PDB file of C-alpha atoms and ligand atoms in Angstrom:
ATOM      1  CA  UNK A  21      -0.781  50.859 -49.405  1.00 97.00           C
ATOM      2  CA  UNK A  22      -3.278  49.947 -47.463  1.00 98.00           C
ATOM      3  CA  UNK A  23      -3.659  50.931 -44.048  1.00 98.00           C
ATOM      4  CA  UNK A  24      -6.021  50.236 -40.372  1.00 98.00           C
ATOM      5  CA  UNK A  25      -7.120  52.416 -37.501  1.00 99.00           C
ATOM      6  CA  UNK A  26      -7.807  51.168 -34.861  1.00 98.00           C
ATOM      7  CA  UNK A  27     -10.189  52.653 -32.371  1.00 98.00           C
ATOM      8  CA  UNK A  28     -11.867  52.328 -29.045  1.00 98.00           C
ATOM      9  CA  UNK A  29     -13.336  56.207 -27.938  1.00 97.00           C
ATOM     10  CA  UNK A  30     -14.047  59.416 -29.467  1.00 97.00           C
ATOM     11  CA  UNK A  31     -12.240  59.090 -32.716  1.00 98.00           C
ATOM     12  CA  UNK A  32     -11.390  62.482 -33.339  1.00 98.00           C
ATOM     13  CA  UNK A  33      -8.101  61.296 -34.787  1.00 98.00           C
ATOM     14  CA  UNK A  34      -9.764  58.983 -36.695  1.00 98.00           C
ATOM     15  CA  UNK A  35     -12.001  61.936 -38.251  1.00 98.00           C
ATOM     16  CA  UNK A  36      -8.545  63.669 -38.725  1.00 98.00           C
ATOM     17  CA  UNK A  37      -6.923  60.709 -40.920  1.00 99.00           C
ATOM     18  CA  UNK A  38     -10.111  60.083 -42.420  1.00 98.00           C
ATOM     19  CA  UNK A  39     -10.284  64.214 -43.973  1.00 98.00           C
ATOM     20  CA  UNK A  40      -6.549  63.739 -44.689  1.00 98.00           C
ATOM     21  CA  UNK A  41      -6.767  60.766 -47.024  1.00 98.00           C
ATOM     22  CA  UNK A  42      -9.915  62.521 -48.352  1.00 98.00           C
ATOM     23  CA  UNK A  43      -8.279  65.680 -49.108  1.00 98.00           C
ATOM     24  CA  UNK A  44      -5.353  63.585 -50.970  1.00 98.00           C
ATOM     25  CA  UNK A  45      -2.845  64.407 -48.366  1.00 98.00           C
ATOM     26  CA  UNK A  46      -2.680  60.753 -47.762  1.00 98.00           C
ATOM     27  CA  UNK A  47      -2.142  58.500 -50.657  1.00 97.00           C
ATOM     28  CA  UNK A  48      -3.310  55.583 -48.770  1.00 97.00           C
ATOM     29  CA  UNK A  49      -6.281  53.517 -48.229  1.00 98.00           C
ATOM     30  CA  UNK A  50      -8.401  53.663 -45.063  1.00 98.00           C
ATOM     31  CA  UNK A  51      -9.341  49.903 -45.607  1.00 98.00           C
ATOM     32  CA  UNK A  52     -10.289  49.069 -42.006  1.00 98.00           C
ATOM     33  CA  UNK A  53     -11.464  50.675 -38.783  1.00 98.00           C
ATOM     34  CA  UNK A  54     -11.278  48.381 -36.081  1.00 98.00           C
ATOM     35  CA  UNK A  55     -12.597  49.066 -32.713  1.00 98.00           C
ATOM     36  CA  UNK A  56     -12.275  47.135 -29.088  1.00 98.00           C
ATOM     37  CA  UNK A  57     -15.738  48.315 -28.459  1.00 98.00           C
ATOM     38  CA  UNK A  58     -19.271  48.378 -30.095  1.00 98.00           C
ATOM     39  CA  UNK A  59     -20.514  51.519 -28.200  1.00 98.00           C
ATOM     40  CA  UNK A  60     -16.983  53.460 -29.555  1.00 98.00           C
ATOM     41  CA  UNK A  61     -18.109  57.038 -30.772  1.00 98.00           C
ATOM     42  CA  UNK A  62     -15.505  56.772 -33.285  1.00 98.00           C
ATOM     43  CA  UNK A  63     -17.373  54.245 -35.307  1.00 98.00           C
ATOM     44  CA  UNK A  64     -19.516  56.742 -36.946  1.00 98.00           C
ATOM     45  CA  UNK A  65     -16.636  58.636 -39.274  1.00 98.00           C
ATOM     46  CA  UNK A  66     -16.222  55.495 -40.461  1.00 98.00           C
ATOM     47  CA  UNK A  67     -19.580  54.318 -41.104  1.00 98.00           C
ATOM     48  CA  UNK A  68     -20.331  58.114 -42.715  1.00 98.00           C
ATOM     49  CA  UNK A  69     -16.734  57.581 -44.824  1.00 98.00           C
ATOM     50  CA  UNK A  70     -18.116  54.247 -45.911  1.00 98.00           C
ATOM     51  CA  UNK A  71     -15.062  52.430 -44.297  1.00 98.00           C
ATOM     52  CA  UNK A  72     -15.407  48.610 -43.202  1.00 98.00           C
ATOM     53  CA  UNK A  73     -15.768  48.208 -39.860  1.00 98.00           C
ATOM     54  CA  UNK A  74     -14.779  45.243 -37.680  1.00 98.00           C
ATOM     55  CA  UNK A  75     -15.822  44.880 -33.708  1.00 98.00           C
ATOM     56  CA  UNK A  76     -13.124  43.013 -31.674  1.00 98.00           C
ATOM     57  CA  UNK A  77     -14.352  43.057 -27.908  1.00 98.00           C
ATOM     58  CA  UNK A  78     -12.061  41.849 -25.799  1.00 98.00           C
ATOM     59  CA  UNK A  79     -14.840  40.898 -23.379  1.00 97.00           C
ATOM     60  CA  UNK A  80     -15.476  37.963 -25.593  1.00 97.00           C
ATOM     61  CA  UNK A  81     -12.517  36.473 -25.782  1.00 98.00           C
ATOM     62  CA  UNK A  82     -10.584  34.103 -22.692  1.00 97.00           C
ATOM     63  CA  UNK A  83      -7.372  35.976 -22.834  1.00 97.00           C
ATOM     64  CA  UNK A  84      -5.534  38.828 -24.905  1.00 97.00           C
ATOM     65  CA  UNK A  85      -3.314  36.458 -26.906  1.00 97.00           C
ATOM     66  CA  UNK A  86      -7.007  34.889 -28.571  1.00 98.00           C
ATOM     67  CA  UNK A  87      -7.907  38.668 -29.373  1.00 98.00           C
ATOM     68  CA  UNK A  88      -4.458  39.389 -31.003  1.00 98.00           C
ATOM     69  CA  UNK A  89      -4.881  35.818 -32.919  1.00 98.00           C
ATOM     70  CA  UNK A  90      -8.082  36.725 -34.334  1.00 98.00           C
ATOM     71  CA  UNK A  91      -7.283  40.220 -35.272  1.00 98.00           C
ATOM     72  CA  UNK A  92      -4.222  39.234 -37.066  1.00 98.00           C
ATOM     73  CA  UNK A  93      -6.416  37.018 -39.718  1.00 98.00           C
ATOM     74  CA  UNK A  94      -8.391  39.984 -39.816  1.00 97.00           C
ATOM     75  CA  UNK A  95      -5.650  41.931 -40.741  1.00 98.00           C
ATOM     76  CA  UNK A  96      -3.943  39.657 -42.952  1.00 98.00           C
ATOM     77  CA  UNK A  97      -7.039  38.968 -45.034  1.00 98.00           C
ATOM     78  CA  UNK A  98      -7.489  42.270 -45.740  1.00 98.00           C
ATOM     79  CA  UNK A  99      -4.153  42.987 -46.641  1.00 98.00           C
ATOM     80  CA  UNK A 100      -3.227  45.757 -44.336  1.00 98.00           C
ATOM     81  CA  UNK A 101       0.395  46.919 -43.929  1.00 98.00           C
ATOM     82  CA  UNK A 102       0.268  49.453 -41.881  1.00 98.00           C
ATOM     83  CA  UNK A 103      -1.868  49.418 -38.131  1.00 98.00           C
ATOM     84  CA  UNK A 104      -2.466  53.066 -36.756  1.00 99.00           C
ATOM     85  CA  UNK A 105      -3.582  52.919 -32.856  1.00 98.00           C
ATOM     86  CA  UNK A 106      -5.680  55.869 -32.294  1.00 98.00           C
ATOM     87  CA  UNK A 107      -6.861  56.011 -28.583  1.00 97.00           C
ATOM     88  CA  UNK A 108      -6.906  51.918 -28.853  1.00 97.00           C
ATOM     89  CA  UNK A 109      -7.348  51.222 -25.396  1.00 95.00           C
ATOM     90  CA  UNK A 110      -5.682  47.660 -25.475  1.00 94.00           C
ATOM     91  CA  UNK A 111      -1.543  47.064 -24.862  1.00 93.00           C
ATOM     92  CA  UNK A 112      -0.703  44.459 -28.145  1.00 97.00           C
ATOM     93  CA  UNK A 113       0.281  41.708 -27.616  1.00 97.00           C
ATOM     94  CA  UNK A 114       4.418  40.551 -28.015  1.00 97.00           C
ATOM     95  CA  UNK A 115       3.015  38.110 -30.922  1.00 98.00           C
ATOM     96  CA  UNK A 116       0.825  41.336 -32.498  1.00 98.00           C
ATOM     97  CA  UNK A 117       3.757  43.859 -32.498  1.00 98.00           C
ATOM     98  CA  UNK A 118       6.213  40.722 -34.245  1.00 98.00           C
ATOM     99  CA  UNK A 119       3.683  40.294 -37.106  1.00 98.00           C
ATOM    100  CA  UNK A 120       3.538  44.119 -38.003  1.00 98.00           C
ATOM    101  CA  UNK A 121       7.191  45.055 -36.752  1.00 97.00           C
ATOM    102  CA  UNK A 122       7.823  48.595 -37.691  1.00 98.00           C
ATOM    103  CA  UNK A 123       4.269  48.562 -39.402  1.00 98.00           C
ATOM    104  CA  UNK A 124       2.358  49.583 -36.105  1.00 98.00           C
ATOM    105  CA  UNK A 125       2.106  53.461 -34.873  1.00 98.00           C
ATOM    106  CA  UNK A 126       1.043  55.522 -32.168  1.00 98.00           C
ATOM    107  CA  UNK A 127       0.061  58.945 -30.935  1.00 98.00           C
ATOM    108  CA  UNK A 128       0.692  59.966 -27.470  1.00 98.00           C
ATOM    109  CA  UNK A 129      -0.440  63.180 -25.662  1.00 98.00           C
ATOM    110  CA  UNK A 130       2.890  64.034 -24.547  1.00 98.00           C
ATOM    111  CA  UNK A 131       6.344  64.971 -25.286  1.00 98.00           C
ATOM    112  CA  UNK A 132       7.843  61.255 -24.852  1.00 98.00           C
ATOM    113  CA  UNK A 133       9.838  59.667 -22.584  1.00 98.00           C
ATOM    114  CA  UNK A 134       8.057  62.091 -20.420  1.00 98.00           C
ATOM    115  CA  UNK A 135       4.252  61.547 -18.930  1.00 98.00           C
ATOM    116  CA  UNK A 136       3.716  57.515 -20.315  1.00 98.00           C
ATOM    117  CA  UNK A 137       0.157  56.151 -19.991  1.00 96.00           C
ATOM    118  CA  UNK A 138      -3.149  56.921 -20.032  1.00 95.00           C
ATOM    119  CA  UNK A 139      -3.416  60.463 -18.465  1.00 97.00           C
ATOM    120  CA  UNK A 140      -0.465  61.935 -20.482  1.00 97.00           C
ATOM    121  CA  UNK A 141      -2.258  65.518 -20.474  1.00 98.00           C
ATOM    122  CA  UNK A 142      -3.167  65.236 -17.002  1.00 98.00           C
ATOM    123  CA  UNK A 143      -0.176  64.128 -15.288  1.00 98.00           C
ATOM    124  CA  UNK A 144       1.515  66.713 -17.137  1.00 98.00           C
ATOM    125  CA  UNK A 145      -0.636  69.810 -16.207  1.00 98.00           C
ATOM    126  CA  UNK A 146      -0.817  68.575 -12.814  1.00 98.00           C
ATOM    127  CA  UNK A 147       3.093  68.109 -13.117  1.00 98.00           C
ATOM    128  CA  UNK A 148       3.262  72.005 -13.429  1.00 98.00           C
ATOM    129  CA  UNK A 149       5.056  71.624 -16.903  1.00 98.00           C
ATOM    130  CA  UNK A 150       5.751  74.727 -19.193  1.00 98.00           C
ATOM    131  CA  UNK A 151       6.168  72.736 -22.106  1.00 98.00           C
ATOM    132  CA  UNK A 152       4.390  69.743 -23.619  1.00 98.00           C
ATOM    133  CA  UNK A 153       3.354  68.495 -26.646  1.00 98.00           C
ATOM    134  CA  UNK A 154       2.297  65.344 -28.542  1.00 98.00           C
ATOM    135  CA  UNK A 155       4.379  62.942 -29.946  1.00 98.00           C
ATOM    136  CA  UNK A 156       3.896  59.747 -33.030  1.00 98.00           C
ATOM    137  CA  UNK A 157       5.921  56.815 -32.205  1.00 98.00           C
ATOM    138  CA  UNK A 158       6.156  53.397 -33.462  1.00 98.00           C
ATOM    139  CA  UNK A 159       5.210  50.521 -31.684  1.00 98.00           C
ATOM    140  CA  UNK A 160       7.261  48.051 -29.791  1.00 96.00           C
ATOM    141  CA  UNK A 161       6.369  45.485 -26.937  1.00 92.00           C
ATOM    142  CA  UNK A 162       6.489  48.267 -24.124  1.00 93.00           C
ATOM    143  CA  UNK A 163       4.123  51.073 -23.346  1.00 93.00           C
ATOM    144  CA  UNK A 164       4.751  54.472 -25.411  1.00 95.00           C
ATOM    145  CA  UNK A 165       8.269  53.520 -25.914  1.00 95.00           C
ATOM    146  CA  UNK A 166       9.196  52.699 -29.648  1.00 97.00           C
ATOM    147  CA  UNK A 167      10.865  54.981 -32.146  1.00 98.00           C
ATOM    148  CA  UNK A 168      10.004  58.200 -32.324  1.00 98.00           C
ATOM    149  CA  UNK A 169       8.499  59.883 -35.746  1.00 98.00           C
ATOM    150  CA  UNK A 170       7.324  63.333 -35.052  1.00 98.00           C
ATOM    151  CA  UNK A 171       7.091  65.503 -31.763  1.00 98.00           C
ATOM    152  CA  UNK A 172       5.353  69.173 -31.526  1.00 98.00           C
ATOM    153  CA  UNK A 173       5.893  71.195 -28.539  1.00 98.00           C
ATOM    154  CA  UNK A 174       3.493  73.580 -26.851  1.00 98.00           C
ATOM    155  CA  UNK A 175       3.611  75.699 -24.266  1.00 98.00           C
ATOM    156  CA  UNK A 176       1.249  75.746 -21.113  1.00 98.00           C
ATOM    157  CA  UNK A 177       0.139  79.399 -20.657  1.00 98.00           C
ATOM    158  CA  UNK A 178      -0.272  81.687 -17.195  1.00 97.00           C
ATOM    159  CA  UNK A 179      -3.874  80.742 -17.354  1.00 97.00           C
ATOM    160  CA  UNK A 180      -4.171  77.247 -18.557  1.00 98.00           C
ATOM    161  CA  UNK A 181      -6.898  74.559 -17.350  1.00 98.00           C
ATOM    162  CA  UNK A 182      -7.076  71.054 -18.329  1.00 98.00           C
ATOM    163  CA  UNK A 183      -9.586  71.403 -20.700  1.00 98.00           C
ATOM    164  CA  UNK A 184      -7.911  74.300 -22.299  1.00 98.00           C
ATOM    165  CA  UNK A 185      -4.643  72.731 -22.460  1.00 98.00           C
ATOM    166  CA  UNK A 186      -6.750  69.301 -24.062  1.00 98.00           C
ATOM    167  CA  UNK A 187      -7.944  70.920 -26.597  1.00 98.00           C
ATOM    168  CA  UNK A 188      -4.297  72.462 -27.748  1.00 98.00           C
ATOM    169  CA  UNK A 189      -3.199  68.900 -27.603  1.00 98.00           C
ATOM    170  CA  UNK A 190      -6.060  67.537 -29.561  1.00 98.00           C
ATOM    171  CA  UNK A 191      -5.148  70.380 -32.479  1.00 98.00           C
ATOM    172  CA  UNK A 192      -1.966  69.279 -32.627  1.00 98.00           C
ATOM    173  CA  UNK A 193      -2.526  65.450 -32.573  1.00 98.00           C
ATOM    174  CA  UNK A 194      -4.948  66.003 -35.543  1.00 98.00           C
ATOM    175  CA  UNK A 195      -2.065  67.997 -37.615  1.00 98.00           C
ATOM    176  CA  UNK A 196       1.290  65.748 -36.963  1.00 98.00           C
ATOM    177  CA  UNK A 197      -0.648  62.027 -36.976  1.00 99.00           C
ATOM    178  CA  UNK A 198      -2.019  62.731 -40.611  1.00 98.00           C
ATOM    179  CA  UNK A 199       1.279  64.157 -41.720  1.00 98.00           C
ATOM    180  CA  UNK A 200       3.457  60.799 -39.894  1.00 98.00           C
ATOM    181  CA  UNK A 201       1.358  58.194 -41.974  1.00 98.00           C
ATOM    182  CA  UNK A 202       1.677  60.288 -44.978  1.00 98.00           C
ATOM    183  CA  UNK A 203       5.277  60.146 -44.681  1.00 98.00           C
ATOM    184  CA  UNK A 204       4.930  56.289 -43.805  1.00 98.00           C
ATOM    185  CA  UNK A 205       2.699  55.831 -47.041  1.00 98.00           C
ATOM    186  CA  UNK A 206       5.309  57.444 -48.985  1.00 98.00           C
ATOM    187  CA  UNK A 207       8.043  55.341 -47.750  1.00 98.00           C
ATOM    188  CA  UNK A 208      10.061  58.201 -46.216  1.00 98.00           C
ATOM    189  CA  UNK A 209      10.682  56.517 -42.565  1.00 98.00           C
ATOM    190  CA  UNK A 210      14.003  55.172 -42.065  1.00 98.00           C
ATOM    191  CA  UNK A 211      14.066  53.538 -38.739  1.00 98.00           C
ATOM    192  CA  UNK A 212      17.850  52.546 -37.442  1.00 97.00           C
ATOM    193  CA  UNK A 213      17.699  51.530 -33.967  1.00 95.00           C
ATOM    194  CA  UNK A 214      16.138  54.187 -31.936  1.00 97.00           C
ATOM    195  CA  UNK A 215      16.482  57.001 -34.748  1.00 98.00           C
ATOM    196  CA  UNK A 216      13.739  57.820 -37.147  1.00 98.00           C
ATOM    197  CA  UNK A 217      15.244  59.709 -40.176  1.00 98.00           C
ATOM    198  CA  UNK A 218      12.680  61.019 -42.401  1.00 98.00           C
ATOM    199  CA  UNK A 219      14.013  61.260 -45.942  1.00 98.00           C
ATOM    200  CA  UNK A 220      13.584  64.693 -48.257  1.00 97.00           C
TER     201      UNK A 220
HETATM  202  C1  GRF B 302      -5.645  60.972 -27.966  1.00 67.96           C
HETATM  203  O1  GRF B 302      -5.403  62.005 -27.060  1.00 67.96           O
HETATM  204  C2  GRF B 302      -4.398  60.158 -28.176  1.00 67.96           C
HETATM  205  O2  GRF B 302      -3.227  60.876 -27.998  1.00 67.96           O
HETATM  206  C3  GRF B 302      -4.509  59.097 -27.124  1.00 67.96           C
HETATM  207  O3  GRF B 302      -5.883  58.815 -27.053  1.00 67.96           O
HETATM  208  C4  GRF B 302      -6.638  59.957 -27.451  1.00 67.96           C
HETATM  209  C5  GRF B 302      -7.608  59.516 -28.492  1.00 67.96           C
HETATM  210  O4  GRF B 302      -8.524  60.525 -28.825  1.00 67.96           O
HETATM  211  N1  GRF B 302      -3.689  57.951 -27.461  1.00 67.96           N
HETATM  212  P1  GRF B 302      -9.547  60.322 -30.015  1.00 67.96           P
HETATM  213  O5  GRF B 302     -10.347  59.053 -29.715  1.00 67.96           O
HETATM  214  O6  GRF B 302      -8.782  60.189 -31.301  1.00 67.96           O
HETATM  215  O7  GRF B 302     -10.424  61.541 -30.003  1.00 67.96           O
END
């Protein structure tokens, strides 16, 4: 199977998948990295990994629909089956998420339904939460709201800051992504309706 990430920051998730499919733990290839922006920090584990790289600014393009268009030749050219959207800045399209139904994922920095968005760490610290976590979903035409793979809780201590409580989340996020596409790679997601069975 061959398999995407797409990109627009830090990559540290990226790094993460990229160890995992060196170590073996996924039996996958890393055919693509694909980022919305040139000046992503990300792009490095890739270029160190030897991974192809592609550039898809949005800035150049009229509308998102033309984006989506373009990266779904990409995609198909290279023969990808599987997208993985790690801290992709950029909601896909309706048209993206039909071509790759049930072939897109996510990771979130929250224990879904809770804390959607962009500042799912912040909004919950701020929140006052004692508990909350990261969670891998697939992909549907909303915002952090498709199927859910794999959830991890953690608890926010006496003495917790931000930071503190980002870099718990960022631990986490590095151990249950790799693990989700290993168990996608290995064909042991079973998606019926809203329920994600993972098979022995
Ligand atoms: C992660 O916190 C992820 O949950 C969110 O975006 C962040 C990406 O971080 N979707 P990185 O670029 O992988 O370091």
């Amino acid at each position: 199977m061959r398999f995407a990430v797409f990109i627009s920051g830090r990559g540290s998730n990226l790094k993460a998948i990229i160890e995992a499919v060196q170590k073996g733990q996924i039996k996958g290839e890393l055919a693509l990295v694909l980022s919305s922006s040139p000046k992503a920090g990300g792009l490095k584990f890739a270029e160190e990994a030897r991974i192809k790289t592609l550039i898809v600014d949005p800035h150049n393009y009229t509308n998102p629909q033309s984006v989506d268009r373009d990266i779904v030749i990409q995609l198909k050219e290279a023969k990808i089956d599987l997208i993985v959207l790690a801290g992709y800045m950029r909601l896909l399209t309706p048209f993206f998420v039909k071509t790759y139904h049930r072939q897109i994922i996510n990771v979130h920095p929250s224990l879904l339904p809770s804390f959607k968005g962009v500042s799912g760490i912040k909004d919950a610290f701020t929140y006052g939460v004692k508990v909350t976590g990261v969670t891998v979903h697939f992909v549907d035409e909303k915002m952090d709201s498709g199927p859910i793979i794999l959830q991890k809780a953690i608890s926010v201590s006496e003495n917790e800051t931000l930071e503190s409580l980002g870099e718990k989340i960022h631990k986490v996020e590095h151990e249950i992504y790799p693990k989700a596409i290993e168990l996608f790679v290995e064909g042991k997601l079973k998606v019926r309706g809203r329920k994600v069975q993972i098979l022995p």
